[in-house]
CSV table of C-alpha atoms in Angstrom, one decimal:
chain,number,residue,atom,x,y,z
A,249,MET,CA,-114.6,125.8,16.5
A,250,SER,CA,-113.2,128.9,17.6
A,251,THR,CA,-112.5,130.3,14.6
A,252,LYS,CA,-115.9,130.2,13.0
A,253,ARG,CA,-116.6,134.0,12.7
A,254,ARG,CA,-113.0,134.4,10.8
A,255,ASN,CA,-112.5,134.2,7.0
A,256,LEU,CA,-111.5,130.7,6.2
A,257,LYS,CA,-108.8,131.9,3.9
A,258,ASP,CA,-107.2,134.3,6.2
A,259,PHE,CA,-107.2,131.6,9.1
A,260,VAL,CA,-105.5,129.2,6.8
A,261,PHE,CA,-102.5,131.3,5.4
A,262,GLU,CA,-101.8,133.4,8.3
A,263,THR,CA,-98.1,133.7,8.9
A,264,SER,CA,-96.5,133.8,12.3
A,265,GLU,CA,-95.8,137.3,12.1
A,266,THR,CA,-99.5,138.3,11.6
A,267,VAL,CA,-101.0,135.6,14.2
A,268,GLY,CA,-100.0,137.4,17.1
A,269,GLU,CA,-97.4,136.8,20.0
A,270,SER,CA,-98.8,133.3,21.0
A,271,GLN,CA,-97.8,132.2,17.5
A,272,GLN,CA,-94.5,130.4,17.6
A,273,PRO,CA,-92.1,131.4,15.0
A,274,ALA,CA,-91.2,129.3,11.8
A,275,SER,CA,-88.1,127.0,12.3
A,276,MET,CA,-86.5,124.1,10.6
A,277,LEU,CA,-87.6,120.5,11.8
A,278,ALA,CA,-86.6,117.1,11.2
A,279,LEU,CA,-88.7,115.5,8.4
A,280,SER,CA,-88.6,112.6,10.2
A,281,SER,CA,-90.6,114.3,13.0
A,282,ILE,CA,-93.5,115.1,11.0
A,283,VAL,CA,-96.5,112.5,9.9
A,284,LEU,CA,-99.5,112.7,7.8
A,285,PRO,CA,-102.5,112.9,9.5
A,286,SER,CA,-104.7,109.7,9.4
A,287,LYS,CA,-107.7,111.4,7.3
A,288,GLN,CA,-106.4,112.9,4.2
A,289,PRO,CA,-108.7,115.3,2.4
A,290,ARG,CA,-106.6,114.7,-0.8
A,291,ARG,CA,-106.3,111.3,-2.7
A,292,TYR,CA,-104.7,112.4,-5.9
A,293,PHE,CA,-101.6,114.4,-6.9
A,294,ASP,CA,-100.8,114.9,-10.9
A,295,PRO,CA,-97.6,113.2,-11.6
A,296,THR,CA,-96.2,115.6,-14.0
A,297,LYS,CA,-97.0,118.4,-11.4
A,298,MET,CA,-95.5,116.5,-8.6
A,299,ASP,CA,-92.3,115.9,-10.7
A,300,GLN,CA,-92.0,119.3,-11.3
A,301,LEU,CA,-92.2,120.5,-7.7
A,302,ILE,CA,-89.7,117.8,-6.8
A,303,GLN,CA,-87.2,119.2,-9.1
A,304,SER,CA,-87.9,122.8,-7.8
A,305,VAL,CA,-87.5,121.7,-4.5
A,306,LYS,CA,-84.0,120.2,-5.3
A,307,GLU,CA,-83.1,123.0,-7.1
A,308,TYR,CA,-84.6,125.9,-4.4
A,309,GLY,CA,-85.7,124.1,-1.2
A,310,ILE,CA,-88.8,124.2,0.3
A,311,LEU,CA,-89.8,128.0,0.0
A,312,GLU,CA,-93.3,127.9,2.1
A,313,ASN,CA,-93.4,126.3,5.6
A,314,LEU,CA,-95.5,123.5,6.2
A,315,LEU,CA,-98.0,123.8,8.7
A,316,ILE,CA,-97.7,121.3,11.6
A,317,ARG,CA,-99.4,120.6,15.0
A,318,PRO,CA,-98.1,118.7,18.2
A,319,ILE,CA,-99.1,115.5,18.6
A,320,PRO,CA,-100.4,115.0,22.3
A,321,ASP,CA,-98.5,112.3,24.0
A,322,GLN,CA,-95.8,112.0,21.6
A,323,ASP,CA,-93.3,114.4,22.4
A,324,GLY,CA,-91.2,115.9,19.6
A,325,GLN,CA,-93.6,114.5,17.3
A,326,TYR,CA,-95.8,116.4,14.9
A,327,GLU,CA,-98.8,116.0,12.3
A,328,LEU,CA,-99.0,117.7,9.2
A,329,VAL,CA,-101.9,120.0,8.6
A,330,ALA,CA,-101.4,122.0,5.6
A,331,GLY,CA,-98.6,121.3,2.5
A,332,GLU,CA,-98.7,117.7,2.0
A,333,ARG,CA,-97.0,118.0,-1.6
A,334,ARG,CA,-94.1,120.2,-0.4
A,335,TYR,CA,-93.7,117.3,2.3
A,336,ARG,CA,-94.1,114.2,-0.4
A,337,ALA,CA,-91.5,116.4,-2.4
A,338,ALA,CA,-89.2,117.1,0.6
A,339,GLN,CA,-89.0,113.3,1.1
A,340,ALA,CA,-88.7,112.3,-2.6
A,341,SER,CA,-85.6,115.0,-2.6
A,342,GLY,CA,-84.4,113.3,0.0
A,343,LEU,CA,-84.1,116.4,2.6
A,344,LEU,CA,-83.8,115.9,6.2
A,345,GLU,CA,-85.3,119.2,7.7
A,346,VAL,CA,-88.0,121.3,6.3
A,347,PRO,CA,-89.3,124.8,7.4
A,348,VAL,CA,-92.4,124.7,9.7
A,349,THR,CA,-94.9,126.6,11.5
A,350,ILE,CA,-96.3,125.2,14.9
A,351,ARG,CA,-99.6,126.0,15.9
A,352,ASP,CA,-101.8,124.3,18.7
A,353,LEU,CA,-104.8,123.2,16.6
A,354,THR,CA,-108.0,121.1,17.9
A,355,ASP,CA,-108.9,118.3,15.5
A,356,SER,CA,-111.8,120.2,14.0
A,357,GLU,CA,-109.6,123.3,13.5
A,358,ALA,CA,-106.8,121.0,11.6
A,359,ILE,CA,-109.1,119.3,9.5
A,360,SER,CA,-110.9,122.7,8.5
A,361,ILE,CA,-107.3,124.3,7.9
A,362,ALA,CA,-106.2,121.4,5.7
A,363,LEU,CA,-109.4,121.1,3.5
A,364,VAL,CA,-109.7,125.1,3.0
A,365,GLU,CA,-105.9,124.8,2.0
A,366,ASN,CA,-106.5,122.2,-0.5
A,367,LEU,CA,-109.4,124.1,-1.6
A,368,GLN,CA,-107.6,127.0,-2.6
A,369,ARG,CA,-105.1,124.9,-4.9
A,370,GLU,CA,-105.8,125.4,-8.5
A,371,ASP,CA,-105.2,121.6,-9.8
A,372,LEU,CA,-107.8,119.9,-6.8
A,373,ASN,CA,-109.8,118.0,-9.1
A,374,PRO,CA,-113.8,118.6,-9.2
A,375,VAL,CA,-114.7,115.5,-7.4
A,376,GLU,CA,-112.0,116.1,-4.3
A,377,GLU,CA,-113.3,120.0,-4.7
A,378,THR,CA,-116.8,118.5,-3.8
A,379,GLU,CA,-116.0,116.2,-1.2
A,380,ALA,CA,-113.9,118.7,0.7
A,381,VAL,CA,-116.7,121.4,0.6
A,382,LEU,CA,-119.2,119.0,1.8
A,383,GLN,CA,-117.0,117.8,4.6
A,384,LEU,CA,-116.2,121.3,5.5
A,385,LEU,CA,-119.7,122.2,5.7
A,386,ALA,CA,-120.3,118.9,7.9
A,387,LEU,CA,-117.7,120.1,10.3
A,388,ARG,CA,-119.3,123.9,10.4
A,389,LEU,CA,-123.0,122.2,11.2
A,390,GLN,CA,-121.4,119.3,13.0
A,391,CYS,CA,-123.4,116.7,11.4
A,392,ALA,CA,-123.2,113.9,8.6
A,393,LYS,CA,-122.0,114.7,5.0
A,394,ALA,CA,-125.2,113.1,4.0
A,395,GLU,CA,-127.5,115.4,6.0
A,396,VAL,CA,-125.6,118.6,4.1
A,397,VAL,CA,-126.6,117.2,0.8
A,398,SER,CA,-130.0,116.9,2.0
A,399,LEU,CA,-130.3,120.2,3.2
A,400,LEU,CA,-128.5,121.8,0.6
A,401,TYR,CA,-131.2,120.1,-2.2
A,402,ARG,CA,-134.0,121.4,0.1
A,403,MET,CA,-132.7,124.8,0.0
A,404,GLN,CA,-132.6,124.5,-3.9
A,405,ASN,CA,-136.1,123.2,-3.8
A,406,ASP,CA,-137.4,126.0,-1.6
A,407,VAL,CA,-135.7,128.7,-4.0
A,408,SER,CA,-137.3,127.2,-6.9
A,409,ARG,CA,-140.6,127.7,-5.1
A,410,LEU,CA,-139.8,130.8,-3.9
A,411,THR,CA,-140.4,130.0,-0.1
A,412,ASP,CA,-138.4,130.9,2.9
A,413,ASN,CA,-138.9,127.4,4.9
A,414,VAL,CA,-135.1,126.4,4.6
A,415,ILE,CA,-133.4,129.6,3.8
A,416,SER,CA,-134.3,131.3,6.8
A,417,GLN,CA,-132.7,128.9,9.0
A,418,PRO,CA,-129.5,129.2,10.8
A,419,GLU,CA,-127.8,126.0,9.0
A,420,ALA,CA,-128.7,127.6,5.5
A,421,GLU,CA,-127.0,130.7,6.7
A,422,SER,CA,-124.0,128.8,7.7
A,423,ILE,CA,-123.6,127.2,4.3
A,424,LYS,CA,-124.0,130.3,2.8
A,425,ALA,CA,-121.5,132.1,4.4
A,426,VAL,CA,-119.0,129.3,4.1
A,427,PHE,CA,-119.4,129.7,0.3
A,428,THR,CA,-119.0,133.4,0.4
A,429,GLU,CA,-115.5,132.9,2.7
A,430,LEU,CA,-114.3,130.3,0.1
A,431,GLY,CA,-115.2,132.5,-3.1
A,432,LEU,CA,-115.1,129.4,-5.1
A,433,MET,CA,-118.5,129.3,-6.5
A,434,GLY,CA,-122.0,129.9,-5.2
A,435,TRP,CA,-124.4,127.3,-3.3
A,436,GLU,CA,-126.7,127.4,-5.8
A,437,SER,CA,-124.2,126.4,-8.8
A,438,PHE,CA,-122.5,124.0,-6.3
A,439,VAL,CA,-125.8,121.9,-6.1
A,440,SER,CA,-126.7,122.3,-9.7
A,441,ASN,CA,-122.9,121.1,-11.1
A,442,ARG,CA,-121.4,119.5,-8.4
A,443,LEU,CA,-123.6,117.5,-6.5
A,444,PRO,CA,-124.7,115.2,-9.1
A,445,LEU,CA,-120.7,114.3,-9.7
A,446,LEU,CA,-121.1,112.0,-6.6
A,447,LYS,CA,-124.0,110.0,-8.6
A,448,LEU,CA,-121.6,109.1,-11.2
A,449,PRO,CA,-120.4,105.4,-12.2
A,450,GLU,CA,-117.5,104.6,-10.4
A,451,ASP,CA,-115.3,104.3,-13.5
A,452,ILE,CA,-116.2,107.9,-14.4
A,453,LEU,CA,-115.4,109.1,-11.0
A,454,ASP,CA,-111.9,107.3,-11.1
A,455,ALA,CA,-111.3,109.2,-14.2
A,456,LEU,CA,-112.4,112.6,-12.8
A,457,ARG,CA,-110.0,112.1,-9.8
A,458,SER,CA,-106.9,111.2,-12.0
A,459,GLY,CA,-107.6,114.3,-13.7
A,460,LYS,CA,-108.2,112.3,-17.3
A,461,ILE,CA,-111.4,114.0,-18.2
A,462,GLU,CA,-113.3,117.2,-17.4
A,463,TYR,CA,-116.3,117.1,-15.3
A,464,THR,CA,-118.8,118.4,-18.0
A,465,LYS,CA,-117.8,115.5,-20.4
A,466,SER,CA,-118.1,113.1,-17.5
A,467,ARG,CA,-121.6,114.2,-16.9
A,468,MET,CA,-122.4,114.0,-20.3
A,469,ILE,CA,-120.8,109.9,-20.8
A,470,ALA,CA,-122.7,109.0,-17.6
A,471,ARG,CA,-125.8,109.5,-19.9
A,472,VAL,CA,-125.5,106.6,-21.8
A,473,LYS,CA,-127.6,103.9,-20.3
A,474,ASN,CA,-125.8,100.8,-21.6
A,475,GLU,CA,-122.8,100.1,-19.6
A,476,GLN,CA,-120.6,98.5,-22.1
A,477,LEU,CA,-120.9,101.2,-24.3
A,478,ARG,CA,-120.4,103.7,-21.7
A,479,LYS,CA,-117.1,102.1,-20.6
A,480,THR,CA,-116.3,102.3,-24.6
A,481,LEU,CA,-117.0,106.0,-24.8
A,482,LEU,CA,-115.2,106.7,-21.7
A,483,ALA,CA,-112.1,105.0,-22.7
A,484,GLU,CA,-112.8,106.8,-26.4
A,485,ALA,CA,-112.9,110.2,-24.8
A,486,ILE,CA,-109.7,109.8,-22.9
A,487,GLY,CA,-107.6,108.2,-25.4
A,488,SER,CA,-108.7,110.3,-28.5
A,489,GLY,CA,-109.6,113.7,-26.7
A,490,LEU,CA,-113.0,114.0,-27.7
A,491,SER,CA,-114.7,117.3,-27.3
A,492,LEU,CA,-117.8,117.8,-25.9
A,493,ASN,CA,-119.8,118.0,-29.0
A,494,GLN,CA,-118.2,115.0,-30.0
A,495,ILE,CA,-119.3,112.9,-27.0
A,496,LYS,CA,-123.0,114.7,-27.1
A,497,GLU,CA,-123.1,113.3,-30.4
A,498,ARG,CA,-122.4,109.7,-29.7
A,499,VAL,CA,-124.4,110.0,-26.5
A,500,SER,CA,-127.4,110.6,-28.6
A,501,SER,CA,-126.7,107.9,-31.2
A,502,PHE,CA,-126.3,105.4,-28.4
A,503,ASN,CA,-129.5,106.2,-26.8
A,504,ASN,CA,-131.5,106.4,-29.7
A,505,ALA,CA,-130.3,103.1,-31.3
A,506,LYS,CA,-131.3,101.4,-28.1
A,507,PRO,CA,-135.0,101.6,-28.5
A,508,GLN,CA,-134.7,100.7,-32.1
A,509,GLN,CA,-132.8,97.5,-31.1
A,510,GLU,CA,-135.6,96.4,-29.0
A,511,GLU,CA,-138.1,97.1,-31.4
A,512,SER,CA,-136.4,95.2,-33.9
A,513,GLU,CA,-135.8,92.2,-31.2
A,514,SER,CA,-139.4,92.2,-30.7
A,515,ALA,CA,-141.0,92.6,-33.8
A,516,PRO,CA,-141.0,88.9,-34.6
A,517,VAL,CA,-143.0,88.1,-31.7
A,518,LYS,CA,-145.2,90.9,-32.4
A,519,GLN,CA,-146.0,89.6,-36.1
A,520,ARG,CA,-146.3,85.8,-34.7
A,521,ILE,CA,-149.1,87.3,-32.3
A,522,THR,CA,-150.8,89.0,-35.1
A,523,SER,CA,-150.9,86.1,-37.2
A,524,ILE,CA,-152.0,83.7,-34.5
A,525,LEU,CA,-155.0,86.0,-33.7
A,526,SER,CA,-155.8,86.0,-37.6
A,527,GLN,CA,-155.7,82.0,-37.7
A,528,VAL,CA,-158.0,82.0,-34.6
A,529,GLN,CA,-160.6,84.0,-36.1
A,530,LYS,CA,-160.3,82.4,-38.9
A,531,THR,CA,-160.5,78.7,-37.9
A,532,LYS,CA,-162.7,79.3,-34.5
A,533,VAL,CA,-160.5,76.7,-32.8
A,534,TRP,CA,-162.7,77.6,-29.6
A,535,SER,CA,-165.6,75.5,-31.1
A,536,ASN,CA,-163.4,72.4,-31.2
A,537,PRO,CA,-164.4,70.8,-27.6
A,538,LYS,CA,-161.1,68.6,-28.0
A,539,LYS,CA,-159.1,71.8,-28.0
A,540,GLN,CA,-161.1,74.0,-25.6
A,541,LYS,CA,-159.2,73.1,-22.3
A,542,GLN,CA,-155.7,73.3,-23.9
A,543,LEU,CA,-156.7,76.4,-25.1
A,544,ASP,CA,-157.9,77.8,-21.9
A,545,LYS,CA,-154.7,76.9,-20.0
A,546,LEU,CA,-153.3,78.8,-22.6
A,547,LEU,CA,-155.4,81.7,-22.3
A,548,SER,CA,-154.8,82.0,-18.5
A,549,GLN,CA,-150.7,81.6,-19.2
A,550,ILE,CA,-151.1,84.7,-21.3
A,551,GLU,CA,-153.4,86.5,-18.7
A,552,SER,CA,-150.9,85.5,-16.1
A,553,LEU,CA,-148.2,87.2,-18.3
A,554,LEU,CA,-149.9,90.1,-18.4
A,555,GLU,CA,-150.8,90.6,-15.0
A,556,SER,CA,-147.3,90.4,-14.0
A,557,GLU,CA,-146.0,93.6,-16.2
């Protein structure tokens, strides 16, 4: 990508006046000439905030240009690069034209700009933010997101072991540079606090994506081992607005209750075994020739059961 050494924020938010003579000036364009890209870095928009934006657009129009690029072999058609909320608000408001800035961008540049533009928004939820950062890193390193995750964990392990095996590698330096340019958080914080989000149960991820619960609370709820209890706690946390401390208390009580329940359920079995052993010692059943074969068979079954554990 030709802009690798430029600050990512500046690359996204440059206007037609600052880019240079080759930059086309802002102009009005028919909304019907603009289409959304096939891969959207953002999947959730807060309905309340969207309604507020729609009302603003109806009253004042679109105040910030949409960034678009020409679609090859489709004359007069453009793909949206940045400004999806404004695009959707314009549609909902019935606008026929919108102000745009047109730029010739490669696929990689367009995706990078869309990702960074979204990462600068305050209302981006933590799951989408995490996924966007990983996608941006994958683009920079030209590898799969799974490889990025693996490299991040290796970097964390090397830091904890005070070694430079991975940190000195160019890939690691590129990762650190992206986090510096974004200015959102350090890569260490991202690994510790954000990557674990992607391992959360799907119902918790959905609640996070829709903004129904904070990520600190979601990580605590995910510690509940019993699926049904976890779902119940998630619903209660959302419906009643439980605090993090209240959630911690419930998680602790749930997880502590489970071993006690298992102990209670297994108690009758333990008591029967103890009672049977006592009777065997008293009656010396193994001395009875008629019962030896049956006893041997039962002992073999018990041994087989123990070996399977």
